[in-house]
């Protein structure tokens, strides 16, 4: 299934994408694509519905982030072998964990705002993992049973704020609009192997990132299990799992966003995002 949220900012409604690409309203079935609605039993109830029986959403509404009420927005750094090489850094012995503020979350086609004072706003296409069942001290063999599904994420990053200013990465990762999620959440039964998904990102028609989740250093099973040994994972938590090479910081010379850019990114089977870049 492809679950989504649509409507104005702050008033999104839950929906489902049917086999013909139409949005069907789910608000009569669930309050939101969040929390308990992401558990196996709830997803099975939705899966059993005839999409044609659900109200058809007319027109072309805005897509919101495909997950609502996100409790934790966790990210993994330097998690692709080819990206680490691009950055001139060694692969880490354990996953590098950081957080993005949940206030950075926005829709998959919303404008991306360059923060005031920024000169190094960058892009990162990433596989998103959405937790569907509480996870604490779980093994790698159990990990995917705790996943509701997958989505496309752009881990937008301000490199000066992240690297050149004192402190932790979070302040270079958390500006408003730095966390586009969606367009939809694809349930895990529709993704046979999360370690075999093509991914790309283009800015103004130039393809900068053209990779695959095959080159992940720590795969989804490892990441979910690993995190569960340091914090409880709850339904609706979102994990951004790292990016392949081609980020602006790694180019020679580096290239960063400027107002007027258009960025497009996507992951095989998980949908495409298109953003206009504007001054914040």
XYZ file of N, CA and C in Angstrom:
840
model
N 0.839 -1.199 0.000
C 0.000 0.000 0.000
C 0.876 1.251 0.000
N 0.298 2.299 -0.517
C 0.944 3.609 -0.491
C 0.031 4.544 0.296
N 0.469 4.871 1.507
C -0.286 5.757 2.375
C 0.287 7.164 2.276
N -0.558 8.157 2.460
C -0.135 9.543 2.282
C -0.966 10.459 3.157
N -0.575 11.705 3.165
C -1.323 12.749 3.855
C -1.438 13.930 2.896
N -2.616 14.502 2.810
C -2.857 15.555 1.833
C -3.642 16.692 2.468
N -3.463 17.880 1.880
C -4.206 19.033 2.347
C -3.288 20.150 2.812
N -3.861 21.256 3.274
C -3.063 22.413 3.692
C -2.155 22.083 4.871
N -1.096 22.864 5.011
C -0.160 22.684 6.118
C -0.901 22.756 7.452
N -0.714 21.752 8.280
C -1.352 21.715 9.581
C -2.750 21.126 9.582
N -3.316 20.885 8.402
C -4.669 20.312 8.310
C -4.698 19.099 7.384
N -3.598 18.376 7.327
C -3.521 17.218 6.424
C -4.472 16.111 6.861
N -4.972 15.404 5.860
C -5.862 14.274 6.085
C -5.178 13.002 5.586
N -5.512 11.852 6.188
C -4.893 10.604 5.743
C -5.511 10.116 4.440
N -4.677 9.534 3.607
C -5.161 9.036 2.326
C -4.411 7.804 1.879
N -4.889 7.248 0.796
C -4.312 6.049 0.187
C -4.254 6.278 -1.309
N -3.169 5.856 -1.939
C -3.049 5.956 -3.385
C -3.548 4.640 -3.983
N -4.605 4.713 -4.809
C -5.147 3.473 -5.374
C -4.339 3.037 -6.598
N -4.734 1.911 -7.162
C -3.993 1.331 -8.270
C -3.982 2.170 -9.520
N -4.893 3.142 -9.614
C -4.947 4.032 -10.776
C -4.264 5.368 -10.518
N -3.620 5.482 -9.355
C -2.936 6.728 -9.027
C -3.834 7.796 -8.454
N -5.051 7.436 -8.052
C -5.977 8.386 -7.445
C -5.826 8.380 -5.928
N -6.058 9.536 -5.324
C -6.038 9.633 -3.863
C -7.411 9.257 -3.332
N -7.421 8.370 -2.364
C -8.650 7.969 -1.675
C -8.552 8.419 -0.221
N -9.620 9.014 0.276
C -9.626 9.559 1.625
C -9.781 8.444 2.663
N -8.890 8.451 3.666
C -8.922 7.443 4.725
C -9.403 8.003 6.057
N -9.866 9.242 6.067
C -10.189 9.863 7.357
C -11.380 9.199 8.046
N -12.179 8.436 7.305
C -13.246 7.674 7.945
C -12.759 6.384 8.587
N -11.488 6.061 8.351
C -10.926 4.808 8.856
C -9.871 5.042 9.935
N -9.034 6.057 9.751
C -7.984 6.382 10.714
C -7.913 7.895 10.869
N -7.428 8.328 12.037
C -7.333 9.769 12.281
C -6.155 10.380 11.540
N -5.076 9.595 11.397
C -3.870 10.116 10.747
C -2.980 8.935 10.392
N -2.013 9.165 9.534
C -0.991 8.158 9.241
C 0.084 8.346 10.298
N -0.160 7.782 11.458
C 0.706 8.021 12.606
C 0.422 6.983 13.685
N 1.341 6.872 14.634
C 1.125 6.083 15.829
C 0.594 4.685 15.575
N -0.482 4.346 16.297
C -1.038 2.994 16.232
C -1.543 2.630 14.842
N -1.859 3.616 14.009
C -2.328 3.332 12.649
C -1.241 2.699 11.790
N 0.011 2.693 12.288
C 1.136 2.136 11.542
C 1.466 0.713 11.976
N 0.733 0.178 12.942
C 0.961 -1.187 13.389
C 0.443 -2.203 12.383
N 0.919 -3.439 12.500
C 0.545 -4.480 11.538
C -0.962 -4.694 11.471
N -1.636 -4.743 12.628
C -3.075 -5.013 12.629
C -3.840 -3.891 11.938
N -3.464 -2.646 12.237
C -4.140 -1.508 11.615
C -3.895 -1.486 10.111
N -2.666 -1.752 9.702
C -2.358 -1.762 8.271
C -3.108 -2.883 7.567
N -3.269 -4.001 8.235
C -4.004 -5.110 7.620
C -5.469 -4.748 7.431
N -6.043 -4.015 8.369
C -7.441 -3.575 8.213
C -7.577 -2.637 7.015
N -6.626 -1.744 6.846
C -6.662 -0.835 5.696
C -6.479 -1.628 4.401
N -5.570 -2.587 4.431
C -5.274 -3.393 3.239
C -6.513 -4.174 2.795
N -7.347 -4.532 3.733
C -8.539 -5.317 3.411
C -9.660 -4.489 2.788
N -9.526 -3.158 2.826
C -10.560 -2.289 2.264
C -10.504 -2.313 0.737
N -11.654 -2.129 0.124
C -11.707 -1.915 -1.318
C -11.467 -0.430 -1.561
N -10.352 -0.049 -2.197
C -10.089 1.376 -2.392
C -11.237 2.108 -3.079
N -11.953 1.418 -3.959
C -13.057 2.057 -4.671
C -14.200 2.445 -3.736
N -14.215 1.851 -2.544
C -15.261 2.179 -1.567
C -14.933 3.439 -0.774
N -13.701 3.918 -0.899
C -13.278 5.102 -0.161
C -13.535 6.358 -0.987
N -13.829 7.480 -0.346
C -14.099 8.717 -1.095
C -12.921 9.104 -1.984
N -13.227 9.468 -3.218
C -12.211 9.934 -4.158
C -11.887 11.395 -3.878
N -10.603 11.706 -3.806
C -10.172 13.082 -3.594
C -9.975 13.733 -4.960
N -10.729 14.770 -5.219
C -10.681 15.435 -6.513
C -9.537 16.445 -6.575
N -9.097 16.749 -7.796
C -8.101 17.788 -7.997
C -6.694 17.324 -7.695
N -5.851 18.289 -7.419
C -4.436 18.019 -7.153
C -4.035 18.676 -5.839
N -4.444 18.077 -4.723
C -4.137 18.690 -3.430
C -2.647 18.610 -3.108
N -2.235 19.472 -2.217
C -0.861 19.416 -1.696
C -0.657 18.108 -0.936
N 0.533 17.521 -1.100
C 0.934 16.387 -0.266
C 1.661 16.916 0.962
N 1.269 16.438 2.122
C 2.046 16.690 3.322
C 3.064 15.594 3.518
N 3.881 15.697 4.570
C 4.759 14.591 4.930
C 3.894 13.345 5.089
N 4.401 12.198 4.636
C 3.565 10.990 4.618
C 3.368 10.379 5.990
N 4.043 10.881 7.016
C 3.859 10.438 8.392
C 3.537 11.660 9.237
N 2.543 11.538 10.087
C 2.170 12.633 10.962
C 2.628 12.388 12.388
N 2.689 13.465 13.165
C 2.990 13.377 14.601
C 4.268 12.581 14.867
N 5.315 12.878 14.111
C 6.580 12.156 14.249
C 7.191 12.457 15.620
N 7.500 11.392 16.354
C 8.100 11.576 17.675
C 9.590 11.840 17.607
N 10.307 11.018 16.839
C 11.749 11.176 16.684
C 12.090 11.133 15.204
N 12.971 12.047 14.806
C 13.474 12.105 13.440
C 14.979 11.855 13.556
N 15.371 10.616 13.339
C 16.737 10.160 13.567
C 17.432 10.023 12.220
N 18.723 10.313 12.189
C 19.463 10.191 10.940
C 20.797 9.490 11.183
N 21.295 8.862 10.128
C 22.554 8.125 10.167
C 23.533 8.790 9.210
N 24.726 9.106 9.701
C 25.720 9.796 8.891
C 26.771 8.865 8.319
N 27.343 9.247 7.187
C 28.426 8.499 6.533
C 28.091 7.015 6.423
N 26.913 6.727 5.885
C 26.460 5.335 5.864
C 26.544 4.697 4.482
N 27.183 5.370 3.523
C 27.404 4.781 2.204
C 28.906 4.777 1.935
N 29.410 3.631 1.531
C 30.846 3.506 1.317
C 31.349 4.526 0.305
N 30.600 4.722 -0.782
C 31.059 5.641 -1.816
C 30.911 7.095 -1.392
N 29.966 7.399 -0.514
C 29.842 8.764 -0.004
C 30.965 9.075 0.973
N 31.333 8.101 1.818
C 32.446 8.316 2.744
C 33.738 8.596 1.968
N 33.943 7.836 0.875
C 35.128 8.064 0.043
C 35.102 9.459 -0.553
N 33.929 9.900 -1.011
C 33.771 11.242 -1.573
C 34.138 12.316 -0.553
N 33.745 12.061 0.711
C 34.007 13.029 1.769
C 35.433 12.924 2.312
N 36.193 11.935 1.827
C 37.557 11.745 2.313
C 37.611 11.260 3.737
N 36.591 10.502 4.164
C 36.506 10.041 5.545
C 36.405 8.524 5.575
N 36.921 7.934 6.636
C 36.847 6.495 6.797
C 35.432 6.092 7.208
N 35.043 4.866 6.801
C 33.759 4.347 7.247
C 33.776 4.153 8.759
N 32.723 4.551 9.442
C 32.716 4.448 10.905
C 32.551 2.996 11.366
N 33.093 2.647 12.529
C 32.935 1.291 13.044
C 31.524 0.995 13.548
N 30.803 2.026 13.902
C 29.399 1.908 14.316
C 28.625 3.035 13.640
N 27.294 2.884 13.506
C 26.513 3.959 12.888
C 26.695 5.297 13.604
N 26.858 6.360 12.811
C 26.887 7.728 13.344
C 25.448 8.203 13.445
N 25.025 8.528 14.647
C 23.628 8.865 14.910
C 23.509 10.352 15.226
N 22.573 11.019 14.569
C 22.249 12.395 14.934
C 20.747 12.588 14.749
N 20.253 13.722 15.139
C 18.824 13.999 15.052
C 18.571 15.229 14.179
N 17.403 15.226 13.571
C 16.862 16.406 12.921
C 15.640 16.834 13.730
N 15.485 18.117 13.947
C 14.301 18.600 14.655
C 13.041 18.239 13.872
N 12.009 17.803 14.570
C 10.763 17.467 13.872
C 10.132 18.700 13.231
N 10.493 19.895 13.693
C 9.978 21.120 13.067
C 10.545 21.341 11.678
N 11.567 20.541 11.287
C 12.111 20.643 9.928
C 11.260 19.903 8.910
N 10.336 19.065 9.375
C 9.565 18.207 8.475
C 8.612 19.039 7.615
N 8.561 18.704 6.335
C 7.626 19.373 5.422
C 7.186 18.379 4.358
N 6.356 18.846 3.454
C 5.826 17.985 2.407
C 6.821 17.756 1.283
N 6.565 16.741 0.452
C 7.513 16.337 -0.584
C 7.637 17.288 -1.764
N 6.754 18.267 -1.844
C 6.854 19.248 -2.923
C 6.831 20.686 -2.399
N 6.950 20.842 -1.089
C 6.979 22.179 -0.507
C 8.293 22.877 -0.854
N 8.319 24.199 -0.862
C 9.585 24.905 -1.085
C 10.598 24.598 0.013
N 11.868 24.557 -0.367
C 12.959 24.449 0.591
C 13.509 25.849 0.834
N 13.573 26.249 2.083
C 14.038 27.586 2.441
C 15.515 27.560 2.815
N 16.304 28.427 2.176
C 17.688 28.615 2.575
C 17.701 29.495 3.828
N 18.284 29.029 4.924
C 18.245 29.823 6.161
C 18.997 31.149 6.009
N 18.632 32.106 6.809
C 19.335 33.382 6.826
C 20.805 33.154 7.186
N 21.681 33.751 6.445
C 23.105 33.625 6.699
C 23.743 32.387 6.098
N 22.962 31.566 5.425
C 23.504 30.329 4.862
C 24.195 30.585 3.534
N 25.353 29.945 3.371
C 26.032 29.947 2.073
C 26.350 28.527 1.608
N 25.945 27.526 2.406
C 26.297 26.144 2.082
C 25.120 25.196 2.326
N 23.955 25.536 1.782
C 22.802 24.646 1.894
C 22.919 23.543 0.845
N 22.851 22.310 1.291
C 23.190 21.140 0.487
C 22.000 20.170 0.455
N 22.132 19.122 -0.331
C 21.074 18.134 -0.540
C 21.584 16.738 -0.194
N 20.655 15.832 0.129
C 20.998 14.430 0.373
C 19.732 13.579 0.187
N 19.647 12.809 -0.887
C 18.540 11.871 -1.033
C 18.799 10.685 -0.114
N 17.767 10.266 0.625
C 17.950 9.189 1.602
C 16.714 8.293 1.665
N 16.962 7.027 1.935
C 15.890 6.088 2.231
C 15.384 6.338 3.644
N 14.081 6.566 3.763
C 13.465 6.737 5.068
C 12.830 5.449 5.540
N 13.018 5.137 6.815
C 12.419 3.964 7.447
C 11.433 4.461 8.496
N 10.198 3.987 8.438
C 9.164 4.411 9.379
C 8.850 3.242 10.318
N 8.983 3.478 11.595
C 8.745 2.435 12.593
C 7.239 2.218 12.765
N 6.859 0.940 12.867
C 5.444 0.610 13.042
C 5.121 -0.078 14.351
N 6.152 -0.609 15.026
C 5.944 -1.329 16.281
C 7.073 -0.999 17.242
N 6.730 -0.823 18.512
C 7.713 -0.483 19.538
C 8.902 -1.436 19.475
N 10.097 -0.859 19.500
C 11.321 -1.652 19.389
C 12.281 -1.263 20.508
N 12.703 -2.254 21.285
C 13.671 -2.037 22.357
C 14.524 -3.287 22.497
N 15.811 -3.137 22.323
C 16.760 -4.252 22.426
C 16.403 -5.388 21.475
N 16.115 -5.058 20.230
C 15.745 -6.103 19.280
C 16.965 -6.547 18.477
N 16.899 -7.762 17.957
C 17.978 -8.293 17.132
C 17.810 -7.837 15.691
N 18.870 -8.023 14.911
C 18.770 -7.710 13.490
C 17.735 -8.587 12.798
N 17.614 -9.839 13.224
C 16.631 -10.740 12.622
C 15.204 -10.258 12.854
N 14.973 -9.554 13.955
C 13.631 -9.051 14.279
C 13.340 -7.691 13.665
N 14.375 -7.002 13.215
C 14.274 -5.570 12.946
C 13.168 -5.213 11.954
N 13.101 -5.905 10.822
C 12.129 -5.505 9.795
C 10.695 -5.739 10.240
N 10.468 -6.617 11.219
C 9.116 -6.810 11.743
C 8.616 -5.566 12.461
N 9.518 -4.672 12.800
C 9.162 -3.447 13.520
C 9.037 -2.249 12.584
N 9.190 -2.489 11.294
C 9.118 -1.430 10.290
C 7.728 -1.410 9.656
N 7.095 -0.233 9.620
C 5.812 -0.092 8.926
C 6.029 0.010 7.424
N 7.060 0.770 7.029
C 7.300 0.955 5.605
C 8.441 1.917 5.355
N 8.515 2.355 4.097
C 9.664 3.130 3.633
C 9.186 4.356 2.848
N 10.062 5.360 2.754
C 9.709 6.586 2.034
C 10.974 7.284 1.555
N 10.773 8.288 0.724
C 11.859 9.137 0.236
C 12.046 10.311 1.187
N 13.303 10.620 1.495
C 13.635 11.765 2.356
C 14.745 12.576 1.690
N 14.665 13.895 1.810
C 15.776 14.774 1.467
C 16.319 15.319 2.781
N 17.507 14.844 3.164
C 18.153 15.336 4.380
C 18.885 16.635 4.037
N 18.120 17.710 3.895
C 18.712 19.006 3.555
C 19.644 19.428 4.688
N 20.821 19.967 4.333
C 21.873 20.228 5.320
C 22.564 21.555 5.021
N 22.841 22.307 6.072
C 23.646 23.520 5.930
C 25.045 23.177 6.448
N 26.025 23.069 5.533
C 27.323 22.497 5.891
C 28.144 23.393 6.817
N 28.039 24.712 6.650
C 28.773 25.575 7.580
C 28.218 25.412 8.987
N 26.890 25.443 9.116
C 26.273 25.279 10.426
C 26.612 23.907 11.006
N 26.646 22.893 10.144
C 26.861 21.518 10.582
C 28.302 21.252 11.014
N 29.266 21.742 10.218
C 30.649 21.305 10.366
C 31.577 22.395 10.901
N 31.374 23.614 10.448
C 32.337 24.674 10.749
C 32.005 25.464 12.009
N 30.796 25.314 12.497
C 30.396 25.991 13.723
C 30.507 25.004 14.876
N 30.759 25.486 16.072
C 30.951 24.602 17.217
C 29.672 23.838 17.541
N 29.847 22.654 18.113
C 28.688 21.900 18.573
C 28.336 20.730 17.690
N 27.097 20.290 17.776
C 26.644 19.074 17.121
C 26.044 19.354 15.751
N 25.899 18.270 14.975
C 25.390 18.388 13.612
C 23.950 18.896 13.561
N 23.193 18.705 14.629
C 21.750 18.931 14.583
C 21.396 20.329 14.076
N 22.215 21.343 14.406
C 21.830 22.703 14.007
C 22.041 22.954 12.522
N 22.845 22.115 11.856
C 22.977 22.206 10.410
C 21.975 21.354 9.662
N 21.107 20.668 10.406
C 20.178 19.714 9.815
C 18.712 20.037 10.088
N 18.457 21.099 10.832
C 17.131 21.244 11.430
C 16.360 22.497 11.068
N 16.857 23.296 10.130
C 16.107 24.495 9.748
C 14.729 24.107 9.204
N 13.804 25.030 9.279
C 12.477 24.786 8.699
C 12.634 24.343 7.245
N 11.883 23.322 6.862
C 11.825 22.730 5.515
C 13.020 21.841 5.198
N 13.892 21.566 6.168
C 15.064 20.724 5.917
C 14.746 19.224 6.019
N 13.467 18.875 6.163
C 13.111 17.463 6.279
C 11.921 17.059 5.440
N 11.975 17.217 4.109
C 10.861 16.736 3.277
C 10.747 15.212 3.346
N 9.534 14.726 3.594
C 9.279 13.283 3.730
C 8.103 12.911 2.833
N 8.277 11.904 1.994
C 7.181 11.448 1.144
C 7.590 11.426 -0.326
N 6.646 11.283 -1.236
C 5.230 11.632 -1.125
C 4.343 10.612 -0.405
N 4.791 9.357 -0.353
C 3.960 8.372 0.332
C 4.818 7.405 1.116
N 4.146 6.750 2.047
C 4.738 5.672 2.827
C 4.357 4.362 2.142
N 5.349 3.634 1.672
C 5.119 2.349 1.019
C 5.309 1.256 2.067
N 4.262 0.486 2.331
C 4.339 -0.513 3.390
C 5.374 -1.585 3.060
N 5.937 -2.183 4.104
C 7.118 -3.033 3.919
C 6.855 -4.259 3.058
N 5.585 -4.703 2.985
C 5.282 -5.866 2.140
C 5.486 -5.556 0.663
N 5.531 -4.265 0.310
C 5.715 -3.858 -1.077
C 7.175 -3.565 -1.411
N 8.058 -3.744 -0.428
C 9.490 -3.487 -0.636
C 10.240 -4.766 -0.258
N 10.383 -5.701 -1.188
C 10.988 -6.995 -0.852
C 12.396 -6.885 -0.292
N 13.177 -5.924 -0.798
C 14.560 -5.790 -0.342
C 14.926 -4.312 -0.258
N 14.923 -3.742 0.959
C 15.275 -2.317 1.074
C 16.732 -2.036 0.742
N 17.525 -3.088 0.550
C 18.937 -2.903 0.194
C 19.176 -3.027 -1.308
N 18.126 -2.821 -2.092
C 18.279 -2.894 -3.550
C 17.356 -1.892 -4.224
N 17.490 -0.629 -3.818
C 16.628 0.426 -4.343
C 17.475 1.506 -5.012
N 17.216 1.816 -6.289
C 17.935 2.915 -6.939
C 17.455 4.253 -6.399
N 18.351 5.230 -6.384
C 18.011 6.548 -5.858
C 18.782 7.613 -6.633
N 18.167 8.789 -6.780
C 18.811 9.851 -7.551
C 18.392 11.206 -7.009
N 19.165 12.217 -7.377
C 18.812 13.608 -7.081
C 19.387 14.498 -8.171
N 18.555 15.440 -8.643
C 18.952 16.398 -9.671
C 18.684 17.820 -9.185
N 19.561 18.725 -9.551
C 19.354 20.154 -9.302
C 19.386 20.868 -10.642
N 18.306 21.555 -10.961
C 18.181 22.283 -12.234
C 18.481 21.381 -13.429
N 18.022 20.141 -13.331
C 18.156 19.203 -14.436
C 19.480 18.470 -14.507
N 20.430 18.815 -13.656
C 21.718 18.119 -13.617
C 21.678 17.045 -12.541
N 21.990 15.821 -12.937
C 21.962 14.722 -11.972
C 23.270 14.709 -11.186
N 23.153 14.892 -9.885
C 24.317 14.880 -9.003
C 24.433 13.569 -8.225
N 23.307 13.018 -7.827
C 23.338 11.757 -7.088
C 22.652 10.685 -7.920
N 23.312 9.551 -8.056
C 22.787 8.431 -8.845
C 23.334 7.161 -8.205
N 22.643 6.677 -7.181
C 23.188 5.596 -6.379
C 22.175 4.510 -6.102
N 22.480 3.712 -5.104
C 21.628 2.591 -4.732
C 21.831 2.280 -3.257
N 20.770 1.809 -2.623
C 20.883 1.389 -1.227
C 21.780 0.161 -1.082
N 22.201 -0.423 -2.193
C 23.127 -1.562 -2.120
C 24.453 -1.169 -1.490
N 24.845 0.113 -1.608
C 26.155 0.513 -1.090
C 26.090 1.042 0.340
N 24.957 0.826 1.020
C 24.882 1.172 2.439
C 25.934 0.398 3.222
N 26.582 1.067 4.155
C 27.551 0.421 5.042
C 26.827 -0.402 6.101
N 25.867 0.205 6.768
C 25.013 -0.479 7.729
C 23.607 -0.522 7.140
N 23.089 -1.713 6.884
C 21.776 -1.857 6.274
C 20.647 -1.551 7.242
N 19.433 -1.597 6.721
C 18.258 -1.242 7.518
C 18.140 -2.123 8.757
N 18.340 -3.415 8.609
C 18.237 -4.310 9.775
C 19.204 -3.884 10.878
N 20.446 -3.628 10.492
C 21.456 -3.226 11.470
C 21.084 -1.905 12.114
N 20.678 -0.930 11.318
C 20.383 0.401 11.848
C 19.244 0.352 12.856
N 18.139 -0.325 12.510
C 16.989 -0.386 13.411
C 17.357 -1.120 14.697
N 18.027 -2.257 14.574
C 18.453 -2.999 15.761
C 19.390 -2.164 16.618
N 20.380 -1.551 15.989
C 21.383 -0.758 16.707
C 20.720 0.363 17.503
N 19.856 1.127 16.844
C 19.205 2.241 17.532
C 18.384 1.764 18.726
N 17.753 0.593 18.586
C 16.879 0.098 19.652
C 17.639 -0.261 20.919
N 18.967 -0.362 20.842
C 19.770 -0.631 22.026
C 20.184 0.642 22.748
N 19.867 1.796 22.175
C 20.201 3.071 22.805
C 18.966 3.899 23.130
N 17.850 3.582 22.506
C 16.590 4.306 22.748
C 15.443 3.430 22.279
N 14.292 3.574 22.901
C 13.102 2.895 22.394
C 12.664 3.568 21.102
N 12.297 2.766 20.130
C 11.711 3.277 18.897
C 10.211 3.073 18.976
N 9.466 4.102 18.583
C 8.014 4.071 18.704
C 7.351 4.210 17.333
N 6.116 3.711 17.217
C 5.406 3.861 15.945
C 5.370 5.321 15.495
N 5.773 5.539 14.250
C 5.818 6.887 13.707
C 7.176 7.541 13.776
N 8.117 6.949 14.504
C 9.491 7.464 14.437
C 10.022 7.252 13.021
N 10.825 8.199 12.568
C 11.363 8.167 11.196
C 12.884 8.154 11.258
N 13.488 7.269 10.449
C 14.947 7.158 10.383
C 15.391 7.453 8.952
N 16.281 8.432 8.799
C 16.929 8.706 7.511
C 18.258 7.967 7.521
N 18.480 7.107 6.533
C 19.531 6.095 6.638
C 20.838 6.436 5.929
N 21.020 7.660 5.485
C 22.269 8.039 4.834
C 22.108 8.262 3.346
N 23.157 8.806 2.727
C 23.054 9.234 1.324
C 24.215 8.709 0.491
N 23.977 8.439 -0.793
C 25.072 8.061 -1.692
C 25.875 9.290 -2.110
N 26.941 9.116 -2.898
C 27.770 10.261 -3.292
C 27.025 11.220 -4.208
N 27.607 12.426 -4.334
C 27.037 13.435 -5.212
C 26.463 14.624 -4.486
N 26.707 14.716 -3.167
C 26.241 15.900 -2.447
C 27.082 17.102 -2.866
N 26.523 18.285 -2.693
C 27.203 19.491 -3.148
C 28.554 19.699 -2.507
N 28.671 19.355 -1.217
C 29.921 19.536 -0.495
C 31.057 18.711 -1.099
N 30.708 17.569 -1.703
C 31.728 16.668 -2.213
C 32.182 16.964 -3.627
N 31.530 17.904 -4.303
C 31.909 18.244 -5.675
C 33.145 19.137 -5.683
N 33.837 19.169 -6.807
C 35.051 19.974 -6.940
C 34.903 20.894 -8.153
N 34.656 22.196 -7.932
C 34.453 22.835 -6.630
C 33.065 22.516 -6.065
N 32.870 22.743 -4.762
C 31.554 22.479 -4.168
C 30.455 23.309 -4.833
N 29.267 22.775 -4.830
C 28.080 23.463 -5.366
C 27.014 23.446 -4.289
N 26.397 24.594 -4.031
C 25.349 24.666 -3.013
C 24.113 25.346 -3.597
N 23.007 25.168 -2.903
C 21.749 25.749 -3.374
C 21.784 27.271 -3.354
N 21.099 27.856 -4.349
C 20.822 29.282 -4.359
C 19.335 29.458 -4.660
N 18.729 30.567 -4.245
C 17.310 30.779 -4.544
C 17.040 30.658 -6.033
N 15.959 29.996 -6.370
C 15.600 29.763 -7.763
C 15.920 28.363 -8.242
N 16.735 27.622 -7.486
C 17.010 26.228 -7.847
C 15.730 25.407 -7.822
N 15.723 24.379 -8.635
C 14.683 23.346 -8.543
C 15.376 22.010 -8.338
N 14.975 21.300 -7.299
C 15.599 20.019 -6.966
C 14.558 18.915 -7.094
N 14.949 17.828 -7.757
C 14.097 16.649 -7.904
C 14.869 15.439 -7.390
N 14.188 14.601 -6.625
C 14.830 13.405 -6.090
C 13.820 12.288 -5.973
N 14.312 11.053 -6.035
C 13.401 9.929 -5.933
C 14.136 8.646 -5.605
N 13.357 7.665 -5.143
C 13.851 6.323 -4.848
C 12.906 5.347 -5.519
N 13.470 4.312 -6.144
C 12.673 3.364 -6.901
C 11.492 2.810 -6.115
N 10.287 3.014 -6.622
C 9.072 2.513 -6.001
C 8.544 3.346 -4.855
N 9.302 4.343 -4.406
C 8.908 5.121 -3.233
C 8.470 6.539 -3.562
N 8.541 6.908 -4.836
C 8.034 8.211 -5.223
C 9.097 9.278 -5.350
N 8.673 10.408 -5.928
C 9.555 11.512 -6.314
C 9.148 12.782 -5.572
N 10.141 13.571 -5.194
C 9.917 14.900 -4.641
C 10.425 15.954 -5.616
N 9.736 17.090 -5.688
C 10.188 18.226 -6.488
C 10.026 19.482 -5.651
N 11.115 20.214 -5.483
C 11.111 21.406 -4.617
C 11.676 22.615 -5.354
N 11.075 23.757 -5.134
C 11.692 25.023 -5.491
C 12.461 25.524 -4.267
N 13.645 26.060 -4.490
C 14.483 26.566 -3.418
C 14.292 28.075 -3.329
N 14.012 28.553 -2.130
C 13.713 29.976 -1.925
C 14.548 30.511 -0.763
N 14.668 31.818 -0.687
C 15.341 32.443 0.452
C 14.431 32.390 1.665
N 14.984 32.025 2.797
C 14.203 31.925 4.018
C 14.067 33.273 4.727
